[in-house]
Amino acid sequence: MKAITFAALFALLATNTFAAAEADFVLASDCPPGFQNVAQRCQWRSPYLLYESLQNSGVGGLKTAMPKVRDGFSPQQIDLGRYLFFDPILSGNQTQACASCHQPHLGFSDGQARSTGANGTRLNRSTPSLWNVAFMQRFFWDGRAHDLEIQMQGPLYDPKEMAATPAQLLQRLNDSENYRRLFREAFPQMENRIELDQLYQALAAFESSLVSLNSRYDWYAHGYAQALSANEIEGMNVFRSFVARCAECHTPPLFSNQQIAVIGVPTPSDLPFDIGAEAISKEKTQRGGFKVPSLRNISKTAPYMHAGQFNNLRDTVQFYTKGRGHAVPADQQLTLHWHIWEPNLSEQEIDRLVDFLQTLTDESFMPRVPEQLPSGLAPIYQMPSQQ
C-alpha cells in the first residue's frame, strides 16, 4: 500500500462506473466506487489503508486505520446481490425485500422505532444500518451472528420477519430463467442448480460494498482542516474527551468498538425489559447489553437505540449526561458499562456534540436502485417523497 498516493486513492473514489444494463440483466463487470478490480476481485481502497492500527494511535486518533475489511467479491457477485436485495422474491408472501427495512435513503435503516415484519408484525427492536458492515465482526443488536451469511438467515426465515423457507427460495430462484443465468455468471463453477450458499454470498457481497468513509469528518481526518466548522471541531473534541468518553465505545474511524455495552436505556412502555446479549451469552453481566452501533450516517437513522427510545440526536446525547443508571427499571440489577457515569455536559457541549455527529454523513457511494428485477416482480423501495 505504500506506493498508493492520496491523489490516486481520491481519483479511484471519485470513479463510479458500477452500472449494468437492466433491460437484459447483464451483471456489472466493474467494481463499485471505492473498490479496485484486481483480477476480477473487488478490493477496497481508501486513504485509511495508509494509517496504522488503533493500537498505535490512541482512542479517537484521526489518522487511524479501519478494522479488517471483508472484500474480494467479484463485480458480478456484488451486482447480483444488488438485485436480490431489492427483490421481494425472497420473502414468504413476496411483498417484502431486504430493502423493506434497510432503505437506502434512511441510512439503510427504516425510520421506525421498531421494525415491521411479515403481515405488519411489529418487532421488538429497530433496524440497524448496513453502512460499513464489511468492517463488522458481529451482527444483530445482541451480537449473536459473526458473519453476514449467518446474519441474513435470521430475517429471511424468521416467521415474524420475511417468513420465507429455504425450500421456497430455492424453488423460486431456480424457476427463474433470469436468475439461473445471472447466478451462473456470478458463480462460474455453479452446477445445474442455484444453491443457498450462493444466495447468501451474493447478498453478503452487495452488503459489503456499502462503504461510507467520505464524510466531512473523513476529509478533516485526512488533513483538510477547513472541512469542519469551529463548532464541529469543538464537538469533536468533546466527543474524544475523557469527560464525555464517547470515543471509547464509538471509536473512530468505524465509530464503534464492536463490543457489547450495558448502558441502561429506558424500556419502552409497551415492551417488557429486553435482556439483550444475556440471552446469547448467558452471562449476567451482559443483561440489558447491546452491540455498540457505528455512528456513521447517524443523522439518517432516527429514532435511536435498540428499540427507538429517542427520536433525535440531542435527546440521545442528553441521555448520557443525566447520570449513571437513571433510566434502569427498579426491578433490574444491571452491570452498567464503566464509561457510563455522570459527565455533566453543558447545554453548549451537547449542542456541539450534535453538530459533530452530523459531520459523519456520507452517501456518495449510494448504490443504484434497480428499476426492474430478474424475477419480474416490482423492486421494493420507497422514495424519500413517499415517506
Tab-separated table of C-alpha atoms in Angstrom:
chain	number	residue	atom	x	y	z
A	1	MET	CA	0.000	0.000	0.000
A	2	LYS	CA	2.924	2.414	0.467
A	3	ALA	CA	3.040	3.070	-3.268
A	4	ILE	CA	-0.569	4.262	-3.328
A	5	THR	CA	-0.818	8.044	-3.210
A	6	PHE	CA	-3.673	10.130	-1.866
A	7	ALA	CA	-4.249	11.526	-5.360
A	8	ALA	CA	-4.638	8.047	-6.786
A	9	LEU	CA	-6.951	6.995	-3.982
A	10	PHE	CA	-9.223	10.001	-4.317
A	11	ALA	CA	-9.312	9.540	-8.089
A	12	LEU	CA	-10.421	5.968	-7.523
A	13	LEU	CA	-13.072	7.031	-5.027
A	14	ALA	CA	-14.459	9.556	-7.495
A	15	THR	CA	-14.974	6.906	-10.165
A	16	ASN	CA	-18.468	5.462	-10.441
A	17	THR	CA	-18.699	3.092	-13.379
A	18	PHE	CA	-20.685	0.469	-11.479
A	19	ALA	CA	-23.652	0.094	-13.811
A	20	ALA	CA	-25.453	-2.732	-15.535
A	21	ALA	CA	-27.905	-2.790	-18.406
A	22	GLU	CA	-31.117	-3.835	-16.692
A	23	ALA	CA	-33.237	-4.397	-19.778
A	24	ASP	CA	-31.426	-7.661	-20.444
A	25	PHE	CA	-29.974	-8.037	-16.924
A	26	VAL	CA	-26.275	-8.016	-17.713
A	27	LEU	CA	-24.276	-8.026	-14.490
A	28	ALA	CA	-21.687	-5.306	-13.947
A	29	SER	CA	-18.084	-6.072	-14.861
A	30	ASP	CA	-16.736	-3.057	-12.943
A	31	CYS	CA	-16.343	-2.795	-9.191
A	32	PRO	CA	-18.406	-0.272	-7.232
A	33	PRO	CA	-16.758	3.045	-6.288
A	34	GLY	CA	-14.199	2.733	-3.515
A	35	PHE	CA	-13.044	-0.662	-4.816
A	36	GLN	CA	-10.342	-1.624	-7.299
A	37	ASN	CA	-10.758	-4.509	-9.691
A	38	VAL	CA	-7.787	-6.831	-9.152
A	39	ALA	CA	-8.030	-9.999	-11.225
A	40	GLN	CA	-11.837	-9.728	-11.234
A	41	ARG	CA	-11.993	-9.325	-7.463
A	42	CYS	CA	-13.066	-6.051	-5.873
A	43	GLN	CA	-10.549	-4.862	-3.296
A	44	TRP	CA	-11.340	-1.929	-1.013
A	45	ARG	CA	-9.195	1.175	-1.409
A	46	SER	CA	-9.134	4.202	0.880
A	47	PRO	CA	-6.692	6.645	2.483
A	48	TYR	CA	-7.392	4.746	5.719
A	49	LEU	CA	-5.193	1.957	4.341
A	50	LEU	CA	-2.215	4.291	4.791
A	51	TYR	CA	-2.636	4.537	8.567
A	52	GLU	CA	-1.530	2.413	11.480
A	53	SER	CA	-3.909	0.392	13.623
A	54	LEU	CA	-5.699	1.777	16.656
A	55	GLN	CA	-3.130	0.203	18.951
A	56	ASN	CA	-0.553	2.750	17.835
A	57	SER	CA	-2.686	5.888	17.718
A	58	GLY	CA	-4.794	6.039	20.862
A	59	VAL	CA	-8.549	6.231	21.260
A	60	GLY	CA	-10.105	8.696	18.851
A	61	GLY	CA	-6.948	9.321	16.852
A	62	LEU	CA	-7.634	10.898	13.475
A	63	LYS	CA	-5.133	9.034	11.304
A	64	THR	CA	-6.195	5.578	12.439
A	65	ALA	CA	-6.738	2.503	10.282
A	66	MET	CA	-10.124	0.882	9.822
A	67	PRO	CA	-10.665	-2.650	11.157
A	68	LYS	CA	-10.058	-5.565	8.816
A	69	VAL	CA	-12.344	-5.390	5.799
A	70	ARG	CA	-14.262	-8.148	4.088
A	71	ASP	CA	-13.772	-7.729	0.361
A	72	GLY	CA	-12.640	-9.818	-2.609
A	73	PHE	CA	-16.033	-10.461	-4.174
A	74	SER	CA	-16.387	-10.281	-7.952
A	75	PRO	CA	-18.244	-7.367	-9.594
A	76	GLN	CA	-20.844	-9.832	-10.831
A	77	GLN	CA	-21.483	-11.241	-7.355
A	78	ILE	CA	-21.942	-7.724	-5.956
A	79	ASP	CA	-24.339	-6.728	-8.728
A	80	LEU	CA	-26.339	-9.943	-8.394
A	81	GLY	CA	-26.649	-9.218	-4.680
A	82	ARG	CA	-27.950	-5.748	-5.536
A	83	TYR	CA	-30.842	-7.229	-7.497
A	84	LEU	CA	-31.613	-9.752	-4.770
A	85	PHE	CA	-31.523	-7.092	-2.049
A	86	PHE	CA	-34.484	-5.237	-3.601
A	87	ASP	CA	-36.389	-8.326	-4.770
A	88	PRO	CA	-39.498	-9.463	-2.837
A	89	ILE	CA	-38.959	-12.946	-4.216
A	90	LEU	CA	-37.002	-13.568	-1.016
A	91	SER	CA	-39.987	-13.150	1.334
A	92	GLY	CA	-42.638	-15.719	2.073
A	93	ASN	CA	-45.553	-13.772	0.603
A	94	GLN	CA	-43.358	-11.890	-1.913
A	95	THR	CA	-44.274	-8.462	-0.522
A	96	GLN	CA	-41.035	-7.721	1.350
A	97	ALA	CA	-37.361	-7.473	0.469
A	98	CYS	CA	-34.196	-6.758	2.404
A	99	ALA	CA	-34.728	-3.141	1.320
A	100	SER	CA	-38.103	-3.003	3.094
A	101	CYS	CA	-36.292	-2.465	6.377
A	102	HIS	CA	-32.887	-1.403	5.043
A	103	GLN	CA	-33.931	1.587	2.945
A	104	PRO	CA	-31.009	3.345	1.251
A	105	HIS	CA	-32.185	6.924	1.798
A	106	LEU	CA	-32.721	6.250	5.521
A	107	GLY	CA	-29.153	5.160	6.146
A	108	PHE	CA	-30.113	1.581	5.219
A	109	SER	CA	-32.437	1.593	8.217
A	110	ASP	CA	-36.221	2.164	8.064
A	111	GLY	CA	-37.053	5.306	10.054
A	112	GLN	CA	-39.124	3.375	12.596
A	113	ALA	CA	-38.571	2.907	16.313
A	114	ARG	CA	-39.094	-0.822	15.815
A	115	SER	CA	-39.149	-2.754	12.574
A	116	THR	CA	-42.247	-4.010	10.780
A	117	GLY	CA	-42.128	-7.647	9.718
A	118	ALA	CA	-44.348	-10.104	7.860
A	119	ASN	CA	-48.035	-9.185	7.634
A	120	GLY	CA	-47.444	-5.964	9.545
A	121	THR	CA	-45.993	-7.658	12.632
A	122	ARG	CA	-44.336	-5.113	14.933
A	123	LEU	CA	-40.941	-6.348	16.102
A	124	ASN	CA	-39.215	-5.519	19.383
A	125	ARG	CA	-36.018	-3.967	18.029
A	126	SER	CA	-35.037	-1.347	15.489
A	127	THR	CA	-33.364	-1.963	12.139
A	128	PRO	CA	-29.570	-1.425	12.235
A	129	SER	CA	-27.836	0.417	9.408
A	130	LEU	CA	-25.904	-1.603	6.824
A	131	TRP	CA	-23.307	1.045	6.014
A	132	ASN	CA	-19.786	-0.316	6.567
A	133	VAL	CA	-20.877	-3.829	7.594
A	134	ALA	CA	-17.802	-5.050	5.677
A	135	PHE	CA	-15.788	-3.956	8.733
A	136	MET	CA	-18.049	-5.546	11.349
A	137	GLN	CA	-17.290	-8.770	13.205
A	138	ARG	CA	-20.635	-9.223	14.955
A	139	PHE	CA	-24.228	-8.617	13.889
A	140	PHE	CA	-27.685	-8.123	15.405
A	141	TRP	CA	-28.230	-5.904	18.429
A	142	ASP	CA	-27.315	-8.813	20.711
A	143	GLY	CA	-24.201	-9.706	18.666
A	144	ARG	CA	-25.277	-13.303	18.078
A	145	ALA	CA	-24.002	-13.626	14.472
A	146	HIS	CA	-20.371	-13.341	13.412
A	147	ASP	CA	-20.687	-13.177	9.627
A	148	LEU	CA	-23.177	-11.738	7.163
A	149	GLU	CA	-24.216	-15.116	5.764
A	150	ILE	CA	-25.363	-16.283	9.205
A	151	GLN	CA	-26.938	-12.907	9.988
A	152	MET	CA	-29.133	-12.782	6.898
A	153	GLN	CA	-30.676	-16.179	7.579
A	154	GLY	CA	-32.295	-14.680	10.682
A	155	PRO	CA	-34.645	-12.239	8.919
A	156	LEU	CA	-35.058	-14.422	5.821
A	157	TYR	CA	-36.531	-17.358	7.727
A	158	ASP	CA	-37.985	-15.756	10.854
A	159	PRO	CA	-41.797	-16.117	10.629
A	160	LYS	CA	-42.137	-12.632	12.134
A	161	GLU	CA	-39.802	-11.020	9.588
A	162	MET	CA	-39.549	-12.139	5.942
A	163	ALA	CA	-41.137	-15.528	6.697
A	164	ALA	CA	-39.586	-17.495	3.828
A	165	THR	CA	-38.302	-21.066	3.894
A	166	PRO	CA	-35.095	-22.433	2.339
A	167	ALA	CA	-37.048	-24.761	0.053
A	168	GLN	CA	-39.270	-21.887	-1.067
A	169	LEU	CA	-36.321	-19.691	-2.024
A	170	LEU	CA	-34.526	-22.470	-3.875
A	171	GLN	CA	-37.608	-23.306	-5.915
A	172	ARG	CA	-38.373	-19.695	-6.821
A	173	LEU	CA	-34.820	-18.818	-7.826
A	174	ASN	CA	-34.340	-21.997	-9.836
A	175	ASP	CA	-37.690	-21.463	-11.561
A	176	SER	CA	-36.457	-18.083	-12.790
A	177	GLU	CA	-34.598	-18.299	-16.090
A	178	ASN	CA	-33.104	-14.848	-15.491
A	179	TYR	CA	-31.784	-15.729	-12.063
A	180	ARG	CA	-30.360	-19.075	-13.199
A	181	ARG	CA	-28.413	-17.268	-15.916
A	182	LEU	CA	-27.205	-14.495	-13.589
A	183	PHE	CA	-26.129	-16.929	-10.871
A	184	ARG	CA	-24.108	-18.858	-13.457
A	185	GLU	CA	-22.462	-15.584	-14.474
A	186	ALA	CA	-21.660	-14.650	-10.877
A	187	PHE	CA	-20.622	-18.181	-9.873
A	188	PRO	CA	-18.940	-19.784	-12.933
A	189	GLN	CA	-18.338	-23.034	-11.041
A	190	MET	CA	-22.050	-23.427	-10.344
A	191	GLU	CA	-23.509	-26.746	-11.393
A	192	ASN	CA	-27.094	-27.215	-12.527
A	193	ARG	CA	-28.982	-25.534	-9.716
A	194	ILE	CA	-28.703	-22.396	-7.591
A	195	GLU	CA	-27.706	-23.260	-4.031
A	196	LEU	CA	-28.478	-21.349	-0.844
A	197	ASP	CA	-24.798	-20.661	-0.142
A	198	GLN	CA	-24.613	-18.756	-3.436
A	199	LEU	CA	-27.655	-16.687	-2.486
A	200	TYR	CA	-26.100	-15.811	0.877
A	201	GLN	CA	-22.741	-14.975	-0.710
A	202	ALA	CA	-24.293	-12.678	-3.311
A	203	LEU	CA	-26.211	-10.754	-0.654
A	204	ALA	CA	-23.076	-10.552	1.511
A	205	ALA	CA	-21.115	-9.278	-1.493
A	206	PHE	CA	-23.566	-6.432	-2.090
A	207	GLU	CA	-23.839	-5.502	1.579
A	208	SER	CA	-20.043	-5.484	1.909
A	209	SER	CA	-19.877	-2.930	-0.902
A	210	LEU	CA	-21.848	-0.374	1.140
A	211	VAL	CA	-18.908	1.732	2.250
A	212	SER	CA	-19.358	5.205	3.730
A	213	LEU	CA	-15.991	6.797	4.509
A	214	ASN	CA	-16.083	10.056	2.582
A	215	SER	CA	-17.809	12.362	5.072
A	216	ARG	CA	-16.616	15.800	6.077
A	217	TYR	CA	-15.146	14.176	9.183
A	218	ASP	CA	-13.061	11.934	6.913
A	219	TRP	CA	-11.824	14.896	4.893
A	220	TYR	CA	-10.740	16.517	8.166
A	221	ALA	CA	-9.093	13.300	9.363
A	222	HIS	CA	-7.140	13.075	6.104
A	223	GLY	CA	-5.773	16.598	6.562
A	224	TYR	CA	-8.280	19.055	5.088
A	225	ALA	CA	-8.587	21.399	8.088
A	226	GLN	CA	-11.375	23.511	6.535
A	227	ALA	CA	-13.733	20.528	6.256
A	228	LEU	CA	-15.215	21.176	9.725
A	229	SER	CA	-16.514	24.391	11.255
A	230	ALA	CA	-15.309	25.733	14.597
A	231	ASN	CA	-18.457	24.388	16.295
A	232	GLU	CA	-17.968	20.950	14.750
A	233	ILE	CA	-14.324	20.797	15.827
A	234	GLU	CA	-15.398	21.792	19.325
A	235	GLY	CA	-17.926	18.954	19.261
A	236	MET	CA	-15.277	16.515	18.029
A	237	ASN	CA	-13.030	17.485	20.935
A	238	VAL	CA	-15.873	16.897	23.399
A	239	PHE	CA	-16.539	13.528	21.699
A	240	ARG	CA	-12.903	12.486	22.129
A	241	SER	CA	-12.500	13.901	25.653
A	242	PHE	CA	-12.105	11.881	28.860
A	243	VAL	CA	-15.138	13.730	30.204
A	244	ALA	CA	-17.692	12.696	27.598
A	245	ARG	CA	-15.812	9.462	26.710
A	246	CYS	CA	-17.868	8.922	23.541
A	247	ALA	CA	-14.857	7.738	21.527
A	248	GLU	CA	-14.049	4.939	23.962
A	249	CYS	CA	-17.046	2.944	22.694
A	250	HIS	CA	-17.806	4.736	19.422
A	251	THR	CA	-14.174	4.514	18.407
A	252	PRO	CA	-13.120	6.284	15.176
A	253	PRO	CA	-12.851	5.693	12.317
A	254	LEU	CA	-15.553	2.986	12.341
A	255	PHE	CA	-17.176	4.802	15.289
A	256	SER	CA	-17.842	1.510	17.049
A	257	ASN	CA	-15.609	-0.757	19.108
A	258	GLN	CA	-17.973	-3.634	18.155
A	259	GLN	CA	-18.352	-4.679	21.792
A	260	ILE	CA	-21.422	-5.338	23.913
A	261	ALA	CA	-22.213	-2.492	26.299
A	262	VAL	CA	-24.799	-2.215	29.079
A	263	ILE	CA	-25.836	1.432	29.215
A	264	GLY	CA	-29.258	1.306	30.893
A	265	VAL	CA	-31.528	2.924	28.311
A	266	PRO	CA	-35.220	3.215	29.264
A	267	THR	CA	-37.615	0.397	28.364
A	268	PRO	CA	-40.483	1.403	26.029
A	269	SER	CA	-43.779	1.384	27.921
A	270	ASP	CA	-45.337	-1.236	25.630
A	271	LEU	CA	-42.455	-3.727	25.890
A	272	PRO	CA	-41.063	-5.991	28.615
A	273	PHE	CA	-37.465	-5.439	29.676
A	274	ASP	CA	-35.123	-6.706	26.918
A	275	ILE	CA	-32.258	-8.743	28.402
A	276	GLY	CA	-30.251	-8.273	25.190
A	277	ALA	CA	-26.940	-10.114	24.911
A	278	GLU	CA	-27.550	-12.111	28.099
A	279	ALA	CA	-29.917	-14.319	26.112
A	280	ILE	CA	-26.983	-15.323	23.897
A	281	SER	CA	-24.007	-15.393	26.279
A	282	LYS	CA	-25.922	-16.474	29.425
A	283	GLU	CA	-23.684	-14.009	31.263
A	284	LYS	CA	-25.473	-11.954	33.927
A	285	THR	CA	-23.041	-9.105	33.333
A	286	GLN	CA	-24.457	-8.736	29.794
A	287	ARG	CA	-28.054	-8.383	30.946
A	288	GLY	CA	-29.528	-5.436	29.066
A	289	GLY	CA	-26.394	-5.249	26.896
A	290	PHE	CA	-26.381	-4.469	23.181
A	291	LYS	CA	-23.785	-4.082	20.463
A	292	VAL	CA	-22.280	-0.617	20.175
A	293	PRO	CA	-23.564	0.637	16.793
A	294	SER	CA	-21.477	2.640	14.373
A	295	LEU	CA	-22.334	6.341	14.284
A	296	ARG	CA	-21.680	6.624	10.547
A	297	ASN	CA	-24.682	8.295	8.842
A	298	ILE	CA	-26.311	8.592	12.259
A	299	SER	CA	-28.226	11.702	11.178
A	300	LYS	CA	-30.135	9.492	8.710
A	301	THR	CA	-31.186	6.684	11.062
A	302	ALA	CA	-33.504	8.201	13.689
A	303	PRO	CA	-35.025	7.090	16.004
A	304	TYR	CA	-32.152	5.812	18.115
A	305	MET	CA	-31.158	2.936	20.427
A	306	HIS	CA	-32.138	-0.728	20.111
A	307	ALA	CA	-35.877	-0.018	20.362
A	308	GLY	CA	-36.021	3.543	19.084
A	309	GLN	CA	-36.166	5.085	22.540
A	310	PHE	CA	-35.036	8.545	21.401
A	311	ASN	CA	-36.428	10.489	18.460
A	312	ASN	CA	-33.498	12.821	17.822
A	313	LEU	CA	-29.757	13.102	18.332
A	314	ARG	CA	-29.983	15.746	21.035
A	315	ASP	CA	-32.194	13.600	23.283
A	316	THR	CA	-29.864	10.657	22.643
A	317	VAL	CA	-26.772	12.615	23.664
A	318	GLN	CA	-28.590	14.080	26.663
A	319	PHE	CA	-29.365	10.577	27.951
A	320	TYR	CA	-25.661	10.068	28.674
A	321	THR	CA	-25.346	13.175	30.809
A	322	LYS	CA	-28.375	12.577	33.043
A	323	GLY	CA	-26.486	10.318	35.412
A	324	ARG	CA	-25.440	6.713	35.712
A	325	GLY	CA	-28.364	4.293	35.745
A	326	HIS	CA	-31.076	6.946	35.902
A	327	ALA	CA	-33.343	5.039	33.476
A	328	VAL	CA	-32.796	1.491	34.784
A	329	PRO	CA	-36.079	-0.084	35.970
A	330	ALA	CA	-36.270	-0.528	39.750
A	331	ASP	CA	-36.625	-4.304	39.420
A	332	GLN	CA	-33.474	-4.739	37.307
A	333	GLN	CA	-29.906	-5.212	38.506
A	334	LEU	CA	-27.597	-4.271	35.649
A	335	THR	CA	-23.820	-4.189	35.382
A	336	LEU	CA	-23.543	-0.823	33.675
A	337	HIS	CA	-20.553	-0.149	31.456
A	338	TRP	CA	-17.929	1.741	33.410
A	339	HIS	CA	-17.865	4.531	30.797
A	340	ILE	CA	-21.480	5.359	31.694
A	341	TRP	CA	-21.120	7.827	34.522
A	342	GLU	CA	-22.062	11.493	35.074
A	343	PRO	CA	-20.169	13.736	32.657
A	344	ASN	CA	-22.471	16.701	33.433
A	345	LEU	CA	-22.126	18.145	29.961
A	346	SER	CA	-23.352	21.694	29.457
A	347	GLU	CA	-26.128	22.562	27.024
A	348	GLN	CA	-23.498	24.040	24.730
A	349	GLU	CA	-21.393	20.870	24.830
A	350	ILE	CA	-24.461	18.787	23.961
A	351	ASP	CA	-25.230	21.087	21.035
A	352	ARG	CA	-21.654	20.851	19.805
A	353	LEU	CA	-21.714	17.046	20.025
A	354	VAL	CA	-24.814	17.000	17.830
A	355	ASP	CA	-23.066	19.320	15.384
A	356	PHE	CA	-20.142	16.911	15.196
A	357	LEU	CA	-22.293	13.800	14.736
A	358	GLN	CA	-23.861	15.368	11.665
A	359	THR	CA	-20.427	15.549	10.013
A	360	LEU	CA	-20.386	11.724	9.810
A	361	THR	CA	-22.925	11.696	6.961
A	362	ASP	CA	-21.713	10.354	3.612
A	363	GLU	CA	-23.898	8.843	0.913
A	364	SER	CA	-21.577	9.471	-2.010
A	365	PHE	CA	-21.310	5.744	-2.805
A	366	MET	CA	-25.054	5.093	-2.698
A	367	PRO	CA	-25.838	2.061	-4.888
A	368	ARG	CA	-28.249	2.378	-7.783
A	369	VAL	CA	-31.721	1.021	-7.093
A	370	PRO	CA	-32.764	-1.354	-9.907
A	371	GLU	CA	-35.774	-0.278	-11.938
A	372	GLN	CA	-36.537	-3.869	-12.950
A	373	LEU	CA	-35.790	-7.218	-11.333
A	374	PRO	CA	-34.893	-10.622	-12.812
A	375	SER	CA	-37.901	-12.142	-11.047
A	376	GLY	CA	-40.324	-9.856	-12.860
A	377	LEU	CA	-41.590	-8.516	-9.517
A	378	ALA	CA	-41.518	-4.814	-8.698
A	379	PRO	CA	-38.482	-3.641	-6.689
A	380	ILE	CA	-39.216	-2.889	-3.034
A	381	TYR	CA	-38.082	0.651	-2.444
A	382	GLN	CA	-39.720	3.770	-1.059
A	383	MET	CA	-38.553	7.057	-2.471
A	384	PRO	CA	-37.928	9.803	0.114
A	385	SER	CA	-41.007	11.731	-1.064
A	386	GLN	CA	-43.188	8.746	-0.180
A	387	GLN	CA	-42.312	8.745	3.480
